[in-house]
Amino acid sequence: MFNSLSDRLTATFKNLRGKGRLTEADIEGTAREIRRALLDADVAVPVVRAFVAQVKERALGLEVSESLNPGQQVVKIVNEELVGILGGETRRLNLAKNPPTVIMLAGLQGAGKTTLAGKLAKHLKAEGHTPMLVACDLQRPNAVKQLQINGERAGVPVYAPHPGVSSEFDTATGDPVSVARDGIAEAKAKLHDIVIVDTAGRLGVDTEMMNQAANIRAAINPDEVLFVIDAMIGQDAVNTALAFQEGVNFTGVVLSKLDGDARGGAALSVASITGKPVMFASTGENLDDFEIFHPDRMASRILDMGDVMTLIEQAEKNWDKGEAERMAKKFADQEDFTLDDFLAQMAQIKKMGSMKKLLGMMPGSQISRQQLEQFDERQIDRVEAIVRSMTQHERVAPKIINGSRRARIAKGSGVAVSEVNQMLERFTEAQKMMKKMAAGGGMPGMPGSGKGAARKAKAKGKGKKQQQKFGNPAKAAQAELEAKNKKASAPAGAAFGQGAQEDFDPSSLNLPAGFEKYLGK
């Protein structure tokens, strides 16, 4: 969504690197480029003016002039101002003291309200709540049926006493206000702690739609009114948001279709113009493509600083702890990393969602944007097919896979032999890295690890021993005599309190095989 804006801002900040002092001309030029980038991203003009003015004021002040790295300080200022226009702090749902908590959804037709109702219900169910959906969109064809399907997929009950219309030629006969009121009564009777009311939308803001939404709000007195807005509608987002604020007085904003390729100015405009926080974001078509909106994390994504916290949260939510403990034990015992382990790790990664989204959360992802866009999600499926086409023995001992075996595996997985070769080469490199890390060698290529570090340490120790041979011969002899006397006066014993014995058997300590040579036995 913010790719174009991120690229423009990243290119702008590159010009500030390495400058020990920023002149007024540098700041003016940077502000001008930021203004152009925001306007190109369809951010509302009043928001752009206020944003750029605040950045210039802070950048021209002591905050930058006294900084050791003014370029980085300007980036910090822009980041903080972005967080501000996105809402400042993360806003959570206000739950009612006496359940059920009533959440009403409002927005234009096509914004994604019905899909979002299912996503929100599944999210709240995962947090331990017992939500129920209420179908009050009786005007849009098959809207009730769509909500029922989403509720079934989310594992959440749907209150739908009226089927709604099945085509655009049918006349709506049900009363949405009565359905909403009866739905809340049903939720109380069945002890649901959250009710999500899906309301009707139109292709544009009109009086009839607003009156219906206002009547539903007055009848059910919701705890939260969430305005669902399509993040791809551009400059018109501000007018739509202001109309809904006046009509239903929403309490929070939900951005849908953040996975699109539009410029995304709506996300940067709505919160600032209306003063209402963005609370959730919909990032795909699946019910799991839904997340809490964190202004600081979104600002970091826009400025190509990554979103590591969201990445960690997704890993914690989807990662199998039992599998992680098994791999950790195997790693500690220095066992071989097999293709079965490789397959299990890939399955864990697939649980976390789209690889493009995961890689996009890494800092500096804009640098490899072209490679990221060209990444084929099906590549993981092809690798999985290759491994599953192997015998159990081949997975444990891939060295036995010769040419004829590779041809059989390629035929069984439906890929070319070259793809099998590439996969085995990558696996061999991963296996070597795992062995090196398990042996305590650290990551290959990292400072202080590997054979080079060991040689340096050995040479350093050798240098210390040679150093003792030089100096005053009389002092050296004196030191040697003192060391001998100290050794003779030391009490006989061993490291674990066991007295030294002539017939001591090292095997009684249950040491690893071959360790006796270090004891002089």
Coordinates of C-alpha atoms in Angstrom, one line a residue:
M1 CA 0.0 0.0 0.0
F2 CA 2.7 2.5 1.0
N3 CA 5.4 1.3 -1.4
S4 CA 5.5 4.5 -3.5
L5 CA 5.5 6.8 -0.4
S6 CA 8.2 4.7 1.3
D7 CA 10.4 4.8 -1.8
R8 CA 10.1 8.6 -2.1
L9 CA 10.8 9.2 1.6
T10 CA 13.7 6.8 1.7
A11 CA 15.3 8.4 -1.4
T12 CA 14.9 11.9 0.3
F13 CA 16.6 10.9 3.5
K14 CA 19.6 9.4 1.6
N15 CA 20.6 12.9 0.6
L16 CA 21.0 13.8 4.3
R17 CA 23.4 11.0 5.1
G18 CA 27.0 11.9 5.9
K19 CA 26.3 15.6 6.5
G20 CA 27.8 16.9 9.7
R21 CA 25.6 20.0 9.6
L22 CA 22.3 20.8 7.9
T23 CA 21.8 24.2 6.4
E24 CA 18.4 25.9 6.0
A25 CA 18.6 25.1 2.3
D26 CA 19.0 21.4 3.1
I27 CA 15.9 21.4 5.4
E28 CA 13.9 23.4 2.8
G29 CA 14.7 20.9 0.1
T30 CA 13.9 17.9 2.3
A31 CA 10.5 19.5 3.3
R32 CA 9.7 20.1 -0.3
E33 CA 10.4 16.5 -1.2
I34 CA 8.3 15.3 1.7
R35 CA 5.4 17.5 0.6
R36 CA 5.6 16.1 -2.9
A37 CA 5.7 12.5 -1.7
L38 CA 2.7 13.0 0.6
L39 CA 0.6 14.7 -2.1
D40 CA 1.5 12.0 -4.6
A41 CA 0.3 9.5 -2.0
D42 CA -3.2 11.2 -2.0
V43 CA -2.8 12.6 1.5
A44 CA -5.3 15.4 2.2
V45 CA -3.8 18.8 1.5
P46 CA -4.6 20.3 5.0
V47 CA -2.8 17.3 6.6
V48 CA 0.2 17.7 4.3
R49 CA 0.5 21.5 5.1
A50 CA 0.3 20.9 8.9
F51 CA 2.7 17.9 8.7
V52 CA 5.4 19.7 6.7
A53 CA 5.2 22.9 8.8
Q54 CA 5.7 20.9 12.0
V55 CA 8.7 19.0 10.5
K56 CA 10.3 22.3 9.3
E57 CA 9.8 24.0 12.7
R58 CA 11.4 21.2 14.6
A59 CA 14.2 20.6 12.0
L60 CA 15.2 24.3 12.1
G61 CA 15.2 24.4 15.9
L62 CA 17.8 23.4 18.4
E63 CA 16.6 19.8 18.2
V64 CA 18.7 19.3 15.0
S65 CA 21.4 21.9 15.3
E66 CA 22.7 20.5 18.5
S67 CA 22.5 16.9 17.3
L68 CA 25.6 14.9 16.5
N69 CA 23.9 13.3 13.5
P70 CA 21.4 15.8 12.1
G71 CA 20.4 13.5 9.2
Q72 CA 19.2 10.8 11.5
Q73 CA 17.5 13.4 13.8
V74 CA 15.4 14.6 10.8
V75 CA 14.3 11.0 10.1
K76 CA 13.4 10.7 13.8
I77 CA 11.3 13.9 13.6
V78 CA 9.4 12.7 10.5
N79 CA 8.8 9.3 12.2
E80 CA 7.3 11.0 15.3
E81 CA 5.1 13.3 13.2
L82 CA 3.9 10.4 11.2
V83 CA 2.9 8.6 14.4
G84 CA 1.1 11.7 15.4
I85 CA -1.1 12.0 12.3
L86 CA -1.8 8.2 12.4
G87 CA -3.4 8.6 15.8
G88 CA -0.5 8.7 18.3
E89 CA -1.2 5.6 20.4
T90 CA -2.7 2.2 19.9
R91 CA -6.4 2.3 20.7
R92 CA -8.2 -0.8 22.0
L93 CA -11.9 -1.6 22.1
N94 CA -13.8 -0.1 25.1
L95 CA -15.6 -3.1 26.6
A96 CA -18.9 -2.6 28.4
K97 CA -19.0 -3.1 32.1
N98 CA -22.2 -5.1 31.7
P99 CA -22.0 -7.4 28.7
P100 CA -22.7 -7.6 25.9
T101 CA -20.4 -5.0 24.3
V102 CA -22.1 -3.7 21.2
I103 CA -20.0 -2.9 18.2
M104 CA -21.7 -1.3 15.2
L105 CA -20.0 -1.2 11.7
A106 CA -20.7 1.6 9.3
G107 CA -19.4 2.6 5.9
L108 CA -19.9 2.7 2.2
Q109 CA -21.0 -0.3 0.2
G110 CA -17.9 -2.2 -1.1
A111 CA -15.7 -1.0 1.8
G112 CA -15.6 -4.5 3.2
K113 CA -17.9 -4.3 6.3
T114 CA -19.3 -7.8 6.0
T115 CA -15.9 -9.4 5.5
L116 CA -14.5 -7.3 8.3
A117 CA -17.3 -8.4 10.6
G118 CA -16.1 -12.0 10.2
K119 CA -12.5 -11.0 10.7
L120 CA -13.2 -9.0 13.9
A121 CA -15.4 -11.8 15.3
K122 CA -12.6 -14.4 14.7
H123 CA -10.0 -12.1 16.3
L124 CA -12.2 -11.5 19.4
K125 CA -12.9 -15.2 19.7
A126 CA -9.2 -15.9 19.7
E127 CA -8.8 -13.5 22.6
G128 CA -11.3 -15.5 24.7
H129 CA -14.6 -13.7 23.9
T130 CA -17.9 -15.1 22.7
P131 CA -19.0 -12.8 19.9
M132 CA -22.2 -13.0 17.9
L133 CA -22.9 -11.4 14.5
V134 CA -26.1 -9.6 13.7
A135 CA -27.2 -9.3 10.0
C136 CA -28.8 -5.8 9.6
D137 CA -27.7 -5.3 5.9
L138 CA -31.1 -6.2 4.3
Q139 CA -30.6 -4.0 1.2
R140 CA -27.5 -5.5 -0.5
P141 CA -28.2 -8.7 -2.5
N142 CA -27.0 -11.8 -0.5
A143 CA -25.4 -9.7 2.2
V144 CA -27.1 -11.8 4.9
K145 CA -25.8 -15.0 3.2
Q146 CA -22.3 -13.7 3.0
L147 CA -22.3 -12.8 6.7
Q148 CA -23.6 -16.3 7.5
I149 CA -20.8 -17.9 5.5
N150 CA -18.2 -15.6 7.3
G151 CA -19.6 -16.5 10.6
E152 CA -19.4 -20.2 9.9
R153 CA -15.8 -19.9 8.8
A154 CA -15.0 -17.9 11.9
G155 CA -16.9 -20.3 14.2
V156 CA -19.2 -17.6 15.4
P157 CA -23.0 -17.7 15.5
V158 CA -25.0 -15.3 13.3
Y159 CA -28.4 -13.8 14.2
A160 CA -30.3 -13.4 10.9
P161 CA -34.1 -13.6 11.2
H162 CA -34.6 -12.0 7.8
P163 CA -33.0 -13.3 4.6
G164 CA -32.7 -9.9 3.0
V165 CA -32.8 -9.5 -0.8
S166 CA -31.4 -12.0 -3.3
S167 CA -31.1 -9.6 -6.3
E168 CA -30.9 -5.9 -7.0
F169 CA -34.5 -6.1 -8.4
D170 CA -36.0 -7.2 -5.1
T171 CA -37.5 -4.7 -2.7
A172 CA -36.2 -4.8 0.8
T173 CA -39.0 -5.6 3.3
G174 CA -37.3 -6.2 6.6
D175 CA -36.7 -3.6 9.3
P176 CA -32.9 -3.3 10.1
V177 CA -33.6 -1.4 13.4
S178 CA -35.8 -4.2 14.7
V179 CA -33.3 -6.9 13.7
A180 CA -30.5 -5.0 15.5
R181 CA -32.6 -4.6 18.7
D182 CA -33.7 -8.2 18.7
G183 CA -30.1 -9.4 18.0
I184 CA -28.9 -7.7 21.2
A185 CA -31.7 -9.3 23.2
E186 CA -30.7 -12.7 21.7
A187 CA -27.1 -12.2 22.7
K188 CA -28.1 -11.4 26.3
A189 CA -30.3 -14.5 26.4
K190 CA -27.5 -16.7 25.1
L191 CA -24.7 -15.0 27.2
H192 CA -22.6 -13.7 24.4
D193 CA -20.3 -11.0 25.7
I194 CA -19.8 -9.1 22.3
V195 CA -22.3 -8.3 19.5
I196 CA -21.1 -7.1 16.1
V197 CA -23.9 -5.4 14.1
D198 CA -23.3 -5.3 10.3
T199 CA -25.3 -2.4 8.7
A200 CA -26.1 -1.5 5.1
G201 CA -24.0 0.7 2.9
R202 CA -24.5 2.6 -0.4
L203 CA -22.5 3.4 -3.4
G204 CA -22.3 7.0 -2.1
V205 CA -23.2 9.1 1.0
D206 CA -26.9 9.7 0.9
T207 CA -29.6 10.8 3.4
E208 CA -31.5 7.5 3.4
M209 CA -28.4 5.5 4.4
M210 CA -27.4 8.0 7.1
N211 CA -30.9 8.0 8.6
Q212 CA -31.0 4.3 8.7
A213 CA -27.5 4.1 10.3
A214 CA -28.5 6.8 12.8
N215 CA -31.7 5.0 13.7
I216 CA -29.8 1.8 14.4
R217 CA -27.3 3.6 16.6
A218 CA -30.1 5.3 18.6
A219 CA -31.9 1.9 19.0
I220 CA -29.0 -0.1 20.2
N221 CA -26.8 2.5 21.8
P222 CA -23.5 0.8 20.8
D223 CA -20.3 1.0 22.9
E224 CA -18.2 1.3 19.7
V225 CA -19.1 2.6 16.2
L226 CA -16.4 1.6 13.7
F227 CA -16.2 3.4 10.4
V228 CA -14.9 1.0 7.8
I229 CA -13.2 2.8 5.0
D230 CA -11.5 1.5 1.8
A231 CA -7.9 2.6 2.0
M232 CA -7.8 2.8 -1.8
I233 CA -10.4 5.6 -2.4
G234 CA -7.8 8.4 -2.2
Q235 CA -8.8 12.1 -1.6
D236 CA -12.5 11.3 -1.3
A237 CA -11.8 9.5 2.0
V238 CA -11.8 12.8 3.9
N239 CA -15.2 13.9 2.7
T240 CA -16.7 10.4 3.3
A241 CA -15.2 10.3 6.8
L242 CA -16.6 13.7 7.7
A243 CA -20.0 12.8 6.5
F244 CA -20.1 9.6 8.6
Q245 CA -18.8 11.5 11.6
E246 CA -21.6 13.9 11.3
G247 CA -24.2 11.2 10.6
V248 CA -23.3 8.4 13.1
N249 CA -20.5 10.0 15.2
F250 CA -18.2 7.0 14.9
T251 CA -15.7 6.2 17.6
G252 CA -12.9 4.5 15.6
V253 CA -11.7 3.8 12.1
V254 CA -11.0 0.5 10.4
L255 CA -8.8 0.5 7.2
S256 CA -9.7 -2.2 4.7
K257 CA -7.8 -3.3 1.6
L258 CA -4.4 -2.3 2.9
D259 CA -2.9 -5.0 0.8
G260 CA -3.8 -3.1 -2.4
D261 CA -1.5 -1.2 -4.7
A262 CA -3.1 2.2 -4.3
R263 CA -1.2 5.1 -2.7
G264 CA -2.9 4.9 0.7
G265 CA -3.4 8.5 1.5
A266 CA -6.6 7.7 3.3
A267 CA -4.8 6.1 6.1
L268 CA -2.7 9.2 6.7
S269 CA -5.7 11.6 6.4
V270 CA -8.7 10.2 8.2
A271 CA -7.3 10.0 11.8
S272 CA -5.8 13.5 11.5
I273 CA -9.0 15.1 10.0
T274 CA -11.6 13.5 12.1
G275 CA -9.6 13.2 15.4
K276 CA -10.8 9.5 15.7
P277 CA -8.2 6.8 15.9
V278 CA -7.5 4.0 13.4
M279 CA -8.1 0.9 15.5
F280 CA -7.8 -2.1 13.0
A281 CA -6.5 -2.8 9.6
S282 CA -7.6 -5.4 7.1
T283 CA -4.7 -6.7 5.0
G284 CA -6.1 -9.4 2.8
E285 CA -9.1 -11.5 1.8
N286 CA -8.7 -14.3 4.4
L287 CA -10.3 -14.0 7.8
D288 CA -6.8 -14.2 9.4
D289 CA -5.6 -11.1 7.4
F290 CA -6.5 -8.7 10.2
E291 CA -4.5 -6.9 12.7
I292 CA -4.6 -4.2 15.4
F293 CA -3.4 -0.9 14.0
H294 CA -0.3 0.4 15.8
P295 CA 0.6 4.0 14.6
D296 CA 4.2 3.7 15.6
R297 CA 4.7 0.4 13.7
M298 CA 2.9 1.7 10.6
A299 CA 5.1 4.8 10.6
S300 CA 8.2 2.5 10.8
R301 CA 6.9 0.5 7.8
I302 CA 6.4 3.7 5.8
L303 CA 10.0 4.9 6.6
D304 CA 11.5 1.4 5.8
M305 CA 12.4 0.7 9.4
G306 CA 10.5 -2.6 9.4
D307 CA 7.9 -3.9 11.9
V308 CA 9.8 -6.5 13.9
M309 CA 7.3 -6.4 16.8
T310 CA 4.4 -7.5 14.6
L311 CA 6.6 -10.2 13.1
I312 CA 7.5 -11.5 16.6
E313 CA 3.8 -11.5 17.6
Q314 CA 2.8 -13.5 14.6
A315 CA 5.6 -16.0 15.2
E316 CA 4.5 -16.4 18.9
K317 CA 0.9 -16.8 17.8
N318 CA 1.5 -19.4 15.1
W319 CA 4.6 -21.2 16.1
D320 CA 4.3 -24.7 17.6
K321 CA 6.0 -24.7 20.9
G322 CA 6.4 -28.5 21.0
E323 CA 8.2 -28.4 17.6
A324 CA 10.4 -25.5 18.7
E325 CA 11.4 -27.4 21.9
R326 CA 12.2 -30.5 19.8
M327 CA 14.4 -28.6 17.5
A328 CA 16.1 -26.8 20.3
K329 CA 16.9 -30.2 22.0
K330 CA 18.2 -31.6 18.7
F331 CA 20.3 -28.5 18.2
A332 CA 21.8 -28.8 21.7
D333 CA 22.6 -32.5 21.2
Q334 CA 24.4 -31.6 18.0
E335 CA 22.2 -34.0 16.0
D336 CA 22.1 -33.8 12.2
F337 CA 19.6 -31.3 10.6
T338 CA 17.6 -33.6 8.3
L339 CA 15.2 -32.9 5.4
D340 CA 12.3 -33.9 7.7
D341 CA 13.4 -31.1 10.1
F342 CA 13.6 -28.8 7.1
L343 CA 10.0 -29.8 6.1
A344 CA 8.8 -29.2 9.6
Q345 CA 10.3 -25.7 9.7
M346 CA 8.8 -24.8 6.4
A347 CA 5.4 -25.9 7.7
Q348 CA 5.8 -23.6 10.7
I349 CA 6.7 -20.6 8.5
K350 CA 3.6 -21.3 6.3
K351 CA 1.4 -21.0 9.3
M352 CA 2.6 -17.4 9.8
G353 CA 1.1 -16.3 6.5
S354 CA 2.4 -14.8 3.3
M355 CA 6.1 -14.8 2.9
K356 CA 6.0 -11.5 1.1
K357 CA 4.2 -9.9 4.0
L358 CA 6.7 -11.4 6.5
L359 CA 9.7 -10.2 4.5
G360 CA 8.1 -6.8 4.0
M361 CA 8.2 -6.4 7.8
M362 CA 12.0 -6.6 7.9
P363 CA 14.0 -3.4 8.1
G364 CA 15.3 -2.3 4.7
S365 CA 12.8 -4.3 2.7
Q366 CA 12.5 -1.4 0.2
I367 CA 16.1 -2.0 -0.9
S368 CA 15.2 -5.5 -2.2
R369 CA 11.7 -4.4 -3.3
Q370 CA 12.1 -5.7 -6.9
Q371 CA 13.3 -9.2 -5.7
L372 CA 10.5 -9.2 -3.1
E373 CA 7.8 -8.5 -5.7
Q374 CA 9.3 -11.3 -7.9
F375 CA 9.2 -13.8 -5.1
D376 CA 6.9 -16.7 -5.9
E377 CA 4.8 -17.9 -3.0
R378 CA 4.4 -21.3 -4.7
Q379 CA 8.1 -21.9 -4.5
I380 CA 7.6 -23.1 -0.9
D381 CA 5.0 -25.6 -2.1
R382 CA 7.4 -26.9 -4.8
V383 CA 10.2 -27.4 -2.2
E384 CA 7.7 -29.3 0.0
A385 CA 6.7 -31.5 -3.0
I386 CA 10.4 -32.3 -3.7
V387 CA 11.1 -33.4 -0.1
R388 CA 7.9 -35.4 0.1
S389 CA 8.9 -37.2 -3.1
M390 CA 12.0 -38.6 -1.3
T391 CA 12.1 -41.9 0.6
Q392 CA 12.6 -41.8 4.4
H393 CA 16.2 -42.9 4.0
E394 CA 16.9 -40.1 1.4
R395 CA 15.5 -37.5 3.8
V396 CA 17.8 -38.7 6.6
A397 CA 20.9 -39.2 4.4
P398 CA 20.6 -36.9 1.4
K399 CA 24.2 -37.7 0.3
I400 CA 22.9 -41.0 -1.2
I401 CA 20.8 -39.0 -3.7
N402 CA 22.6 -39.7 -7.0
G403 CA 21.6 -38.8 -10.5
S404 CA 18.9 -41.4 -11.0
R405 CA 17.3 -40.7 -7.6
R406 CA 17.2 -37.0 -8.5
A407 CA 15.5 -37.7 -11.8
R408 CA 12.9 -39.9 -9.9
I409 CA 12.3 -37.2 -7.3
A410 CA 11.9 -34.5 -10.0
K411 CA 9.4 -36.6 -11.8
G412 CA 7.5 -37.4 -8.6
S413 CA 7.3 -33.7 -7.6
G414 CA 6.5 -32.4 -11.1
V415 CA 9.6 -30.1 -11.3
A416 CA 12.9 -30.0 -13.3
V417 CA 16.0 -31.9 -12.1
S418 CA 17.7 -28.5 -11.8
E419 CA 15.2 -27.4 -9.1
V420 CA 16.0 -30.6 -7.1
N421 CA 19.7 -29.8 -7.4
Q422 CA 19.2 -26.2 -6.3
M423 CA 17.1 -27.3 -3.3
L424 CA 19.7 -29.9 -2.2
E425 CA 22.5 -27.3 -2.5
R426 CA 20.6 -24.8 -0.3
F427 CA 19.8 -27.6 2.2
T428 CA 23.5 -28.6 2.3
E429 CA 24.5 -25.0 3.1
A430 CA 21.8 -24.8 5.8
Q431 CA 23.0 -28.1 7.3
K432 CA 26.6 -26.9 7.4
M433 CA 25.6 -23.7 9.1
M434 CA 23.5 -25.6 11.7
K435 CA 26.4 -27.9 12.5
K436 CA 28.8 -25.0 12.9
M437 CA 26.4 -23.2 15.3
A438 CA 25.7 -26.3 17.3
A439 CA 29.5 -26.9 17.7
G440 CA 29.8 -23.4 19.1
G441 CA 31.5 -21.9 16.1
G442 CA 28.8 -19.2 15.8
M443 CA 27.3 -17.9 12.6
P444 CA 29.6 -18.2 9.5
G445 CA 31.1 -14.9 8.5
M446 CA 30.3 -13.2 11.8
P447 CA 33.2 -11.6 13.8
G448 CA 34.6 -13.7 16.6
S449 CA 33.5 -17.0 15.1
G450 CA 34.9 -19.8 13.1
K451 CA 38.4 -21.2 12.6
G452 CA 40.0 -17.8 12.1
A453 CA 38.9 -16.7 15.5
A454 CA 40.2 -20.0 17.0
R455 CA 43.6 -19.5 15.4
K456 CA 43.8 -15.9 16.7
A457 CA 42.9 -17.0 20.2
K458 CA 45.5 -19.8 20.0
A459 CA 48.2 -17.4 18.7
K460 CA 47.3 -14.9 21.4
G461 CA 47.7 -17.5 24.1
K462 CA 51.0 -18.7 22.6
G463 CA 52.3 -15.1 22.6
K464 CA 51.5 -14.8 26.4
K465 CA 53.6 -18.0 27.1
Q466 CA 56.5 -16.7 25.1
Q467 CA 56.3 -13.3 26.8
Q468 CA 57.2 -15.0 30.2
K469 CA 60.6 -16.1 28.9
F470 CA 61.9 -12.6 28.5
G471 CA 62.8 -10.1 31.1
N472 CA 65.1 -10.2 34.2
P473 CA 66.5 -13.8 34.6
A474 CA 66.7 -13.3 38.4
K475 CA 63.0 -12.3 38.7
A476 CA 62.0 -15.2 36.4
A477 CA 63.9 -17.7 38.6
Q478 CA 62.3 -16.2 41.7
A479 CA 58.8 -16.5 40.2
E480 CA 59.4 -20.1 39.3
L481 CA 60.6 -20.9 42.8
E482 CA 57.5 -19.3 44.4
A483 CA 55.2 -21.2 42.0
K484 CA 56.8 -24.5 43.0
N485 CA 56.5 -23.8 46.7
K486 CA 52.9 -22.8 46.3
K487 CA 52.1 -26.0 44.5
A488 CA 53.8 -28.1 47.2
S489 CA 51.9 -26.4 50.0
A490 CA 48.5 -26.7 48.2
P491 CA 46.2 -29.4 49.8
A492 CA 45.8 -32.6 47.8
G493 CA 42.4 -32.8 46.1
A494 CA 40.5 -32.6 42.9
A495 CA 38.1 -30.1 41.4
F496 CA 35.0 -31.7 42.9
G497 CA 36.3 -32.2 46.4
Q498 CA 37.5 -35.8 45.8
G499 CA 41.0 -36.5 47.1
A500 CA 43.7 -37.4 44.5
Q501 CA 44.2 -41.2 44.3
E502 CA 46.7 -43.2 42.4
D503 CA 44.1 -45.7 41.2
F504 CA 41.5 -43.1 40.2
D505 CA 39.3 -44.3 37.3
P506 CA 38.1 -41.4 35.0
S507 CA 35.1 -43.5 33.9
S508 CA 33.5 -43.0 37.3
L509 CA 32.8 -39.4 36.3
N510 CA 30.7 -40.5 33.3
L511 CA 32.7 -38.3 30.9
P512 CA 32.3 -38.4 27.1
A513 CA 34.3 -41.0 25.2
G514 CA 37.9 -39.9 24.5
F515 CA 37.9 -37.4 27.3
E516 CA 40.4 -39.5 29.4
K517 CA 43.3 -38.1 27.4
Y518 CA 42.8 -34.7 28.9
L519 CA 43.3 -36.2 32.4
G520 CA 46.6 -37.6 31.5
K521 CA 45.3 -41.2 31.6

